[in-house]
Tab-separated table of C-alpha atoms and ligand atoms in Angstrom:
chain	number	residue	atom	x	y	z
A	1	MET	CA	126.174	266.673	118.523
A	2	LEU	CA	124.529	263.337	118.618
A	3	PRO	CA	124.866	261.147	121.537
A	4	ALA	CA	128.372	258.819	121.292
A	5	ARG	CA	126.476	255.792	121.581
A	6	ILE	CA	124.660	256.358	118.199
A	7	ARG	CA	126.744	255.530	115.288
A	8	ILE	CA	124.223	256.846	112.750
A	9	GLY	CA	124.064	255.199	109.542
A	10	GLU	CA	126.182	252.344	110.705
A	11	GLY	CA	124.123	250.276	113.115
A	12	ARG	CA	125.400	246.867	113.375
A	13	ALA	CA	126.651	247.622	109.926
A	14	SER	CA	125.116	244.405	108.680
A	15	PRO	CA	124.219	244.132	105.040
A	16	HIS	CA	120.754	245.006	104.203
A	17	ALA	CA	120.097	241.880	102.303
A	18	LEU	CA	120.919	240.105	105.518
A	19	HIS	CA	118.958	242.364	107.391
A	20	VAL	CA	115.602	241.476	104.880
A	21	MET	CA	116.501	237.918	105.292
A	22	ALA	CA	116.277	238.151	109.073
A	23	GLN	CA	113.621	240.163	109.047
A	24	ASN	CA	111.556	237.364	107.282
A	25	TYR	CA	112.113	235.004	110.525
A	26	LEU	CA	110.673	237.866	112.888
A	27	ILE	CA	107.962	238.424	110.596
A	28	GLY	CA	106.899	235.043	110.303
A	29	ALA	CA	107.071	234.720	113.937
A	30	ASN	CA	104.564	237.443	114.638
A	31	MET	CA	103.868	240.177	112.032
A	32	SER	CA	101.490	242.185	114.522
A	33	LEU	CA	104.569	242.996	116.669
A	34	LEU	CA	106.667	243.706	113.977
A	35	MET	CA	103.882	246.674	112.879
A	36	VAL	CA	105.352	248.502	115.876
A	37	ALA	CA	108.894	247.660	115.972
A	38	GLY	CA	109.539	247.996	111.970
A	39	LEU	CA	108.300	251.530	111.884
A	40	ASN	CA	111.122	252.581	114.223
A	41	GLN	CA	113.852	252.051	111.493
A	42	GLY	CA	112.269	254.273	108.932
A	43	ALA	CA	111.224	257.045	111.620
A	44	GLY	CA	114.636	257.319	113.074
A	45	ARG	CA	116.002	257.336	109.233
A	46	ILE	CA	113.756	260.230	108.659
A	47	ILE	CA	114.759	262.228	111.724
A	48	GLU	CA	118.438	261.295	111.375
A	49	GLN	CA	117.940	262.497	107.508
A	50	PHE	CA	116.219	265.719	108.088
A	51	GLY	CA	116.061	266.490	111.864
A	52	SER	CA	117.959	269.385	113.296
A	53	ASP	CA	120.728	268.544	115.555
A	54	LYS	CA	118.360	269.119	118.499
A	55	GLN	CA	115.639	266.624	117.236
A	56	LYS	CA	118.429	263.955	116.969
A	57	GLU	CA	119.886	264.587	120.108
A	58	LEU	CA	116.352	264.129	121.718
A	59	TYR	CA	114.669	261.237	119.855
A	60	LEU	CA	117.087	259.159	117.615
A	61	GLU	CA	118.882	256.828	120.477
A	62	ASN	CA	115.483	255.914	121.769
A	63	ILE	CA	113.908	255.375	118.696
A	64	TYR	CA	116.863	253.098	117.453
A	65	THR	CA	117.132	251.052	120.356
A	66	GLY	CA	113.324	250.473	120.753
A	67	GLN	CA	112.886	252.230	123.872
A	68	TRP	CA	110.588	254.246	122.216
A	69	SER	CA	108.460	253.454	118.755
A	70	GLY	CA	107.532	255.572	115.859
A	71	THR	CA	104.332	255.909	113.330
A	72	MET	CA	103.493	257.380	110.418
A	73	ALA	CA	100.313	259.379	110.861
A	74	LEU	CA	99.566	260.714	107.161
A	75	THR	CA	96.161	259.134	106.337
A	76	GLU	CA	92.715	261.084	107.565
A	77	SER	CA	89.145	259.627	106.841
A	78	GLU	CA	88.932	261.997	103.697
A	79	CYS	CA	92.116	261.432	102.387
A	80	GLY	CA	94.034	257.986	102.209
A	81	SER	CA	95.723	257.598	98.557
A	82	ASN	CA	95.542	261.453	97.982
A	83	LEU	CA	97.461	262.778	100.814
A	84	GLY	CA	97.568	266.272	99.271
A	85	ASP	CA	93.956	266.648	100.728
A	86	LEU	CA	94.668	266.372	104.059
A	87	SER	CA	93.312	268.934	106.791
A	88	THR	CA	95.021	268.382	109.813
A	89	SER	CA	96.565	272.368	110.235
A	90	ALA	CA	99.574	273.391	112.325
A	91	VAL	CA	99.898	277.068	113.548
A	92	LYS	CA	103.223	278.222	114.612
A	93	ASN	CA	103.984	279.327	118.332
A	94	GLU	CA	106.247	282.054	119.705
A	95	ASP	CA	108.625	279.583	121.070
A	96	GLY	CA	108.815	277.715	117.221
A	97	THR	CA	107.013	274.861	118.133
A	98	PHE	CA	103.907	274.080	116.394
A	99	SER	CA	100.146	273.657	117.531
A	100	LEU	CA	98.743	270.908	115.640
A	101	THR	CA	94.680	270.223	115.362
A	102	GLY	CA	93.061	267.510	112.943
A	103	ASN	CA	92.130	263.704	113.200
A	104	LYS	CA	94.035	260.836	111.804
A	105	ILE	CA	92.930	257.110	111.238
A	106	PHE	CA	94.544	254.074	110.640
A	107	ILE	CA	97.699	254.858	112.402
A	108	SER	CA	99.605	251.430	113.508
A	109	GLY	CA	100.997	251.707	116.530
A	110	GLY	CA	98.991	254.745	117.155
A	111	ASP	CA	99.326	253.902	120.882
A	112	GLN	CA	100.210	251.240	123.036
A	113	ASP	CA	101.986	250.365	125.965
A	114	MET	CA	105.390	248.363	125.075
A	115	THR	CA	107.335	251.396	124.724
A	116	GLU	CA	107.834	254.423	127.108
A	117	ASN	CA	107.077	256.720	124.471
A	118	ILE	CA	105.537	257.049	120.858
A	119	ILE	CA	107.176	259.782	118.368
A	120	HIS	CA	104.267	260.475	116.000
A	121	LEU	CA	105.573	261.660	112.089
A	122	VAL	CA	102.826	263.465	111.374
A	123	LEU	CA	101.992	265.136	108.080
A	124	ALA	CA	100.001	268.490	108.590
A	125	ARG	CA	99.361	272.222	106.776
A	126	ILE	CA	100.716	275.051	107.912
A	127	ALA	CA	98.110	278.233	108.306
A	128	GLY	CA	98.554	279.612	104.750
A	129	ALA	CA	100.628	277.225	103.111
A	130	PRO	CA	99.674	276.294	99.250
A	131	GLU	CA	96.757	273.800	98.888
A	132	GLY	CA	97.308	270.121	97.755
A	133	SER	CA	100.347	268.197	98.176
A	134	ARG	CA	102.945	271.313	97.678
A	135	GLY	CA	101.703	272.607	101.043
A	136	ILE	CA	102.528	269.889	103.123
A	137	SER	CA	104.980	269.782	106.089
A	138	LEU	CA	106.160	267.351	108.536
A	139	PHE	CA	106.162	267.299	112.033
A	140	VAL	CA	107.793	265.182	115.216
A	141	VAL	CA	104.835	264.831	117.679
A	142	PRO	CA	105.951	262.863	120.607
A	143	LYS	CA	103.047	261.256	122.980
A	144	PHE	CA	105.380	262.673	125.861
A	145	HIS	CA	107.058	265.656	125.644
A	146	VAL	CA	110.973	265.201	125.870
A	147	ASN	CA	112.402	267.497	128.561
A	148	ALA	CA	116.010	268.892	127.531
A	149	ASP	CA	117.728	266.408	129.435
A	150	GLY	CA	116.049	263.370	127.914
A	151	SER	CA	113.709	262.655	130.418
A	152	LEU	CA	109.667	262.342	129.824
A	153	GLY	CA	107.584	265.177	130.396
A	154	LYS	CA	104.137	265.904	130.416
A	155	GLY	CA	101.783	264.226	128.012
A	156	ASN	CA	101.004	265.921	124.771
A	157	ASP	CA	97.712	266.373	123.432
A	158	ILE	CA	97.379	263.614	120.892
A	159	VAL	CA	95.273	260.833	121.926
A	160	CYS	CA	93.881	257.554	120.367
A	161	THR	CA	90.181	257.757	119.935
A	162	GLY	CA	89.701	254.347	118.681
A	163	ILE	CA	90.964	250.779	117.781
A	164	GLU	CA	89.902	249.677	114.043
A	165	GLU	CA	88.337	246.574	114.117
A	166	LYS	CA	90.123	244.661	111.433
A	167	MET	CA	89.670	241.818	109.295
A	168	GLY	CA	93.371	240.388	110.104
A	169	LEU	CA	96.288	241.770	111.830
A	170	HIS	CA	94.372	241.676	115.499
A	171	GLY	CA	97.979	241.983	117.133
A	172	SER	CA	98.259	245.388	116.069
A	173	PRO	CA	96.793	248.642	116.974
A	174	THR	CA	95.595	250.831	114.213
A	175	CYS	CA	94.486	253.917	115.632
A	176	SER	CA	92.117	256.711	115.193
A	177	MET	CA	94.174	259.664	116.417
A	178	ALA	CA	92.945	262.816	117.605
A	179	LEU	CA	95.091	265.915	117.575
A	180	GLY	CA	94.608	268.875	119.931
A	181	SER	CA	91.043	268.384	120.892
A	182	LYS	CA	91.997	270.385	123.971
A	183	GLY	CA	94.073	272.813	121.946
A	184	LYS	CA	97.410	271.393	123.540
A	185	CYS	CA	99.064	269.221	120.881
A	186	THR	CA	102.371	270.659	120.041
A	187	GLY	CA	105.383	269.096	117.898
A	188	THR	CA	108.136	270.645	115.909
A	189	LEU	CA	108.868	270.995	112.680
A	190	LEU	CA	111.224	268.653	110.736
A	191	GLY	CA	112.948	269.449	107.749
A	192	GLU	CA	111.846	272.471	105.430
A	193	GLU	CA	108.503	273.591	105.447
A	194	ASN	CA	106.032	272.306	102.704
A	195	LYS	CA	108.663	269.710	101.650
A	196	GLY	CA	106.608	266.992	104.189
A	197	LEU	CA	105.644	264.659	101.315
A	198	SER	CA	108.753	264.475	99.885
A	199	MET	CA	110.744	263.566	103.091
A	200	MET	CA	108.009	261.123	104.097
A	201	PHE	CA	108.609	259.192	100.666
A	202	LEU	CA	112.176	258.363	102.185
A	203	MET	CA	110.026	256.736	105.131
A	204	MET	CA	107.439	255.264	102.421
A	205	ASN	CA	110.178	253.567	100.453
A	206	GLU	CA	111.413	251.805	103.177
A	207	ALA	CA	108.081	250.917	104.182
A	208	ARG	CA	106.987	249.674	101.088
A	209	LEU	CA	110.049	247.059	100.840
A	210	MET	CA	109.138	246.134	104.462
A	211	VAL	CA	105.675	245.497	103.313
A	212	GLY	CA	107.030	243.346	100.537
A	213	ALA	CA	108.943	241.621	103.386
A	214	GLN	CA	105.828	240.970	105.347
A	215	ALA	CA	103.907	239.324	102.215
A	216	LEU	CA	106.658	237.023	101.898
A	217	SER	CA	106.966	236.160	105.530
A	218	CYS	CA	103.012	235.465	105.369
A	219	ALA	CA	103.536	233.204	101.982
A	220	SER	CA	106.687	231.369	103.289
A	221	SER	CA	105.124	230.594	106.544
A	222	ALA	CA	101.598	229.489	104.773
A	223	TYR	CA	103.696	227.499	102.350
A	224	LEU	CA	105.774	225.479	105.053
A	225	TYR	CA	102.532	225.191	107.097
A	226	ALA	CA	101.024	223.441	103.638
A	227	LEU	CA	103.909	221.094	102.847
A	228	ASP	CA	103.568	219.824	106.259
A	229	TYR	CA	100.467	219.160	106.107
A	230	ALA	CA	100.226	217.947	102.847
A	231	ARG	CA	102.945	215.059	103.866
A	232	GLN	CA	100.840	214.020	106.918
A	233	ARG	CA	97.115	214.319	105.857
A	234	ILE	CA	96.235	211.102	104.408
A	235	GLN	CA	93.678	211.058	101.964
A	236	GLY	CA	92.471	208.666	98.990
A	237	PRO	CA	94.420	206.387	96.885
A	238	PRO	CA	96.995	207.922	93.978
A	239	PRO	CA	95.354	208.229	90.601
A	240	ALA	CA	97.283	205.056	88.952
A	241	GLY	CA	98.501	202.178	90.329
A	242	LYS	CA	97.277	198.800	91.816
A	243	ASP	CA	97.683	199.883	95.469
A	244	ARG	CA	94.643	201.530	96.305
A	245	ALA	CA	95.505	202.430	99.970
A	246	SER	CA	94.882	206.019	100.851
A	247	VAL	CA	98.298	208.121	100.409
A	248	ALA	CA	99.109	211.308	101.951
A	249	ILE	CA	97.833	214.031	99.605
A	250	ILE	CA	101.225	215.322	98.572
A	251	ASN	CA	101.302	212.057	96.361
A	252	HIS	CA	97.883	213.884	94.620
A	253	PRO	CA	98.855	215.326	91.372
A	254	ASP	CA	96.598	218.600	92.165
A	255	VAL	CA	97.991	219.427	95.397
A	256	ARG	CA	101.615	218.950	94.100
A	257	ARG	CA	100.534	221.698	91.562
A	258	MET	CA	99.288	223.727	94.414
A	259	LEU	CA	102.512	223.219	96.910
A	260	LEU	CA	104.704	223.716	93.631
A	261	THR	CA	102.999	226.904	92.519
A	262	MET	CA	103.525	228.352	96.424
A	263	LYS	CA	106.928	227.330	96.303
A	264	SER	CA	108.162	228.947	92.861
A	265	TYR	CA	106.197	232.345	93.983
A	266	THR	CA	107.744	232.129	97.368
A	267	GLU	CA	111.308	231.764	96.030
A	268	GLY	CA	110.616	234.559	93.350
A	269	MET	CA	109.611	236.777	95.745
A	270	ARG	CA	112.628	235.938	98.083
A	271	SER	CA	114.911	236.619	95.285
A	272	LEU	CA	113.289	239.776	94.557
A	273	LEU	CA	113.317	241.212	97.593
A	274	CYS	CA	116.843	240.092	98.529
A	275	TYR	CA	117.724	241.471	95.172
A	276	ILE	CA	116.772	244.961	95.797
A	277	ALA	CA	118.133	244.758	99.360
A	278	SER	CA	121.607	243.957	97.807
A	279	LEU	CA	121.583	246.930	95.404
A	280	GLU	CA	121.373	249.110	98.442
A	281	ASP	CA	124.220	247.467	99.859
A	282	LYS	CA	125.916	247.711	96.384
A	283	LYS	CA	124.881	251.527	96.499
A	284	ARG	CA	126.558	251.861	99.691
A	285	VAL	CA	129.870	250.617	99.024
A	286	SER	CA	130.273	251.664	95.698
A	287	VAL	CA	132.749	254.803	95.102
A	288	ASP	CA	131.566	255.047	91.315
A	289	SER	CA	128.940	257.895	91.286
A	290	ARG	CA	127.508	256.471	87.754
A	291	GLU	CA	127.345	253.254	89.456
A	292	LYS	CA	125.837	254.415	92.441
A	293	GLU	CA	122.995	256.161	90.254
A	294	ARG	CA	122.774	252.926	88.291
A	295	TYR	CA	122.059	250.885	91.945
A	296	GLN	CA	119.720	253.670	92.824
A	297	ASN	CA	118.113	254.023	89.439
A	298	LEU	CA	117.262	249.883	89.485
A	299	ILE	CA	116.016	250.432	93.573
A	300	GLU	CA	113.295	253.081	92.747
A	301	ILE	CA	111.969	251.337	89.586
A	302	LEU	CA	111.750	247.872	91.376
A	303	THR	CA	110.517	249.053	94.870
A	304	PRO	CA	106.713	249.310	93.457
A	305	VAL	CA	107.560	245.798	92.006
A	306	GLY	CA	109.004	244.657	95.141
A	307	LYS	CA	105.844	246.009	97.082
A	308	GLY	CA	102.992	245.167	94.489
A	309	TYR	CA	103.792	242.369	92.945
A	310	VAL	CA	104.804	240.513	96.108
A	311	THR	CA	102.046	241.606	98.000
A	312	ASP	CA	99.564	240.100	94.993
A	313	ARG	CA	101.391	236.653	94.697
A	314	ALA	CA	101.507	236.645	98.525
A	315	VAL	CA	97.614	236.741	98.935
A	316	ASP	CA	97.547	233.974	96.141
A	317	VAL	CA	100.051	231.768	98.002
A	318	CYS	CA	98.290	232.096	101.378
A	319	ASN	CA	94.706	231.273	99.329
A	320	LEU	CA	96.363	228.114	98.043
A	321	ALA	CA	97.273	227.065	101.241
A	322	VAL	CA	93.961	227.129	102.460
A	323	GLN	CA	92.689	224.606	99.750
A	324	VAL	CA	95.840	222.641	100.577
A	325	PHE	CA	94.369	221.871	104.063
A	326	GLY	CA	90.699	221.431	103.022
A	327	GLY	CA	87.913	222.107	105.493
A	328	TYR	CA	90.696	222.479	107.798
A	329	GLY	CA	92.089	225.511	106.151
A	330	TYR	CA	88.703	227.628	106.703
A	331	THR	CA	88.764	227.103	110.468
A	332	SER	CA	90.740	229.023	112.909
A	333	GLU	CA	91.954	225.724	114.551
A	334	TYR	CA	95.035	225.838	111.814
A	335	PRO	CA	97.260	229.155	110.969
A	336	VAL	CA	96.534	229.445	107.495
A	337	GLU	CA	93.328	231.316	107.668
A	338	GLN	CA	94.777	233.482	109.926
A	339	LEU	CA	97.787	234.268	107.465
A	340	LEU	CA	95.287	234.880	104.942
A	341	ARG	CA	93.747	237.494	106.633
A	342	ASP	CA	97.081	238.978	108.006
A	343	VAL	CA	98.638	238.981	104.537
A	344	ARG	CA	95.474	240.532	102.834
A	345	ILE	CA	96.339	244.150	104.167
A	346	THR	CA	99.585	244.378	102.447
A	347	THR	CA	98.167	244.914	98.983
A	348	ILE	CA	96.327	247.910	100.597
A	349	TYR	CA	98.453	249.882	102.888
A	350	GLU	CA	101.670	252.078	101.913
A	351	GLY	CA	100.098	252.795	98.773
A	352	THR	CA	97.194	250.380	97.221
A	353	ASN	CA	98.626	248.061	94.345
A	354	GLY	CA	96.809	250.252	92.243
A	355	ILE	CA	99.012	253.342	93.446
A	356	GLN	CA	102.229	251.143	93.136
A	357	ALA	CA	101.246	250.302	89.481
A	358	MET	CA	100.706	254.109	88.494
A	359	ASP	CA	103.940	254.815	90.190
A	360	LEU	CA	105.807	252.305	88.022
A	361	LEU	CA	104.186	253.481	84.810
A	362	GLY	CA	103.022	257.119	85.321
A	363	ARG	CA	106.266	258.171	87.362
A	364	LYS	CA	109.342	255.725	87.368
A	365	LEU	CA	109.118	254.892	83.785
A	366	GLN	CA	109.513	258.119	82.570
A	367	MET	CA	112.035	259.673	84.952
A	368	LYS	CA	115.190	260.266	83.383
A	369	ASN	CA	114.207	259.768	79.994
A	370	MET	CA	113.676	256.300	80.800
A	371	GLY	CA	116.833	255.800	82.434
A	372	LEU	CA	115.818	253.553	85.277
A	373	PHE	CA	113.984	251.210	82.926
A	374	LEU	CA	117.013	251.186	80.288
A	375	ASP	CA	119.033	250.531	83.658
A	376	LEU	CA	116.741	247.753	84.365
A	377	ILE	CA	116.336	246.371	81.117
A	378	ASN	CA	120.177	246.076	80.672
A	379	GLU	CA	120.857	244.370	83.655
A	380	ILE	CA	118.377	241.617	82.994
A	381	LYS	CA	120.059	241.095	79.404
A	382	ASN	CA	123.395	240.636	81.024
A	383	THR	CA	122.096	238.523	83.522
A	384	LEU	CA	120.113	236.589	80.319
A	385	ALA	CA	123.342	236.164	78.083
A	386	GLU	CA	125.067	234.629	81.327
A	387	ALA	CA	122.244	232.471	81.593
A	388	GLN	CA	122.209	231.468	77.699
A	389	MET	CA	125.839	230.038	78.242
A	390	ILE	CA	124.303	227.021	80.104
A	391	ASN	CA	122.679	224.782	78.125
A	392	SER	CA	119.984	223.346	80.261
A	393	LEU	CA	118.769	227.192	80.635
A	394	SER	CA	118.026	227.470	77.254
A	395	ALA	CA	114.172	226.873	77.195
A	396	LEU	CA	113.857	229.176	79.927
A	397	CYS	CA	116.013	232.007	78.596
A	398	SER	CA	113.699	232.095	75.509
A	399	ARG	CA	110.521	232.594	77.863
A	400	VAL	CA	112.399	235.282	79.638
A	401	GLU	CA	113.538	236.854	76.194
A	402	THR	CA	110.121	237.051	74.947
A	403	ALA	CA	108.777	238.409	78.415
A	404	VAL	CA	111.825	240.922	78.025
A	405	ASN	CA	110.338	242.061	74.760
A	406	MET	CA	106.928	242.476	75.620
A	407	LEU	CA	107.862	244.613	78.659
A	408	CYS	CA	110.023	246.919	76.258
A	409	GLN	CA	107.010	247.258	74.116
A	410	VAL	CA	104.922	248.045	76.901
A	411	ALA	CA	107.316	250.679	78.198
A	412	GLU	CA	107.409	252.165	74.590
A	413	LYS	CA	104.110	252.449	74.575
A	414	ASN	CA	103.664	254.457	78.115
A	415	GLY	CA	107.259	255.900	78.264
B	501	LIG	C1	95.725	247.888	109.143
B	501	LIG	C2	96.246	249.305	108.481
B	501	LIG	C3	97.181	249.774	108.976
B	501	LIG	C4	97.658	251.289	108.329
B	501	LIG	N1	98.611	251.641	108.947
B	501	LIG	C5	98.570	253.138	108.675
B	501	LIG	C6	99.649	254.015	109.237
B	501	LIG	O1	100.228	253.318	109.948
B	501	LIG	N2	99.775	255.376	108.984
B	501	LIG	C7	98.950	255.803	108.011
B	501	LIG	O2	98.822	256.834	107.431
B	501	LIG	N3	97.775	254.876	107.111
B	501	LIG	C8	97.798	253.620	107.274
B	501	LIG	N4	96.505	253.241	106.878
B	501	LIG	C9	96.266	253.653	105.878
B	501	LIG	C10	96.255	253.145	104.670
B	501	LIG	O3	97.713	253.362	104.119
B	501	LIG	C11	95.223	253.235	103.469
B	501	LIG	O4	94.003	252.849	103.936
B	501	LIG	C12	95.651	253.622	102.170
B	501	LIG	O5	96.633	254.123	101.718
B	501	LIG	C13	94.755	253.467	100.990
B	501	LIG	O6	93.641	254.936	101.250
B	501	LIG	P1	92.301	254.743	101.440
B	501	LIG	O7	91.882	253.433	102.500
B	501	LIG	O8	91.656	256.089	101.922
B	501	LIG	O9	91.756	254.349	99.948
B	501	LIG	P2	91.324	255.205	98.842
B	501	LIG	O10	92.353	256.209	98.700
B	501	LIG	O11	90.128	255.686	99.035
B	501	LIG	O12	91.640	254.298	97.990
B	501	LIG	C14	89.738	253.274	97.413
B	501	LIG	C15	90.570	252.414	96.367
B	501	LIG	O13	90.397	253.736	95.085
B	501	LIG	C16	91.658	253.274	94.280
B	501	LIG	N5	92.395	254.573	93.925
B	501	LIG	C17	92.373	255.785	94.661
B	501	LIG	N6	92.879	256.723	94.141
B	501	LIG	C18	93.288	256.655	92.950
B	501	LIG	C19	93.574	257.075	91.593
B	501	LIG	N7	93.930	258.230	91.767
B	501	LIG	N8	93.745	255.825	90.795
B	501	LIG	C20	92.917	254.875	90.760
B	501	LIG	N9	92.513	254.251	91.992
B	501	LIG	C21	92.837	254.968	92.973
B	501	LIG	C22	92.516	252.946	95.621
B	501	LIG	O14	93.817	252.133	94.794
B	501	LIG	C23	91.478	252.151	96.028
B	501	LIG	O15	91.631	250.897	95.054
B	501	LIG	C24	96.820	251.477	107.654
B	501	LIG	C25	95.356	251.205	107.090
B	501	LIG	C26	95.082	249.696	107.531
B	501	LIG	C27	93.710	249.010	106.827
């Protein structure tokens, strides 16, 4: 039984789209802090969906309330993109728990003292399991063991052995972790043996959209800083006209070009992420099974786009912000150089953007006989048909039509 205070799956019952937009403010204020808090949701969801009643009872409430934090402990020095090669091992004990041994690297929030406990979700291979991704299981490994009555017990043998010296995101502890260096790291199996990767994908899909939201927040902040600066910085006369007095740089065509590029990318990214989040809301409330499936198809095919495209463009936007600030943009006196350093990681973690591209072209496109792609194209075509009724949009519509046709040709070649 779950504790009565937790209404699992409901939370505040606010729409996901609202959540994503609100996240924008929080991440924009402090992306590093949200690295720790943001993983709780995914960790909670995965325990909620696949955990035993006992695991739910012990961990869920404190994870969801933020009393404890969660991590995803996947990466090892020899395996990042290809998790099938991981070597952390797990051996079953007589009491049903598992003893884990191995080393993880790059674990966000792997250790910190902001929360009372840290619940690590660790990928490891059970002794004798098949090689490759088919032999990976998922374990709940708490920093402090949790007693049957919910109180904290003794420390587990999972320790931070170092903090990575990163290019940015300095407020987020990215840790190397040793599991079982004293032979005493124990955890419990989550879900079925050897199904760890597929369960982890549930968390990763959410995390991928959160990374998109991180990138959007950096881009949006960078744009607003640049806009504000361009309105205040006086430099040189306008290109034409008799008055040769210096003006605010926002009046210079090249600066306007940069600002408008940043604005259009940022608004496009926001719309895309909001759209994906609204699909999640529509899926939840829909009672028609085909409709539900259609929404899920759209979410799945758009997730690598919401991560890959958004993060690539966000780096471009933050880069342009440095340019708008000129030399000051390159100094730490102004905030945009930090945004450029911070946003850079978003194209790398949660599956590099190269891996997202392969997921889109190699996997999602072919799924269900290209059914996901066809649902997406139909959605775009329906929107296009509505837009074509508005005269002032006709030029834009024909550009979108050309792009859609090109997309279909590419898909046909790959499908
Ligand atoms: C700040 C930070 C926080 C992180 N947080 C976490 C965390 O909380 N938990 C966690 O488990 N991990 C975390 N990571 C690790 C991160 O997810 C990995 O770094 C990432 O998945 C890439 O793995 P890798 O570094 O081993 O690169 P590699 O896998 O070695 O990739 C190197 C390059 O090769 C390309 N490549 C690899 N395989 C292929 C292929 N088959 N085809 C084409 N190209 C390929 C990649 O796209 C990339 O460009 C974090 C990393 C950082 C830097």
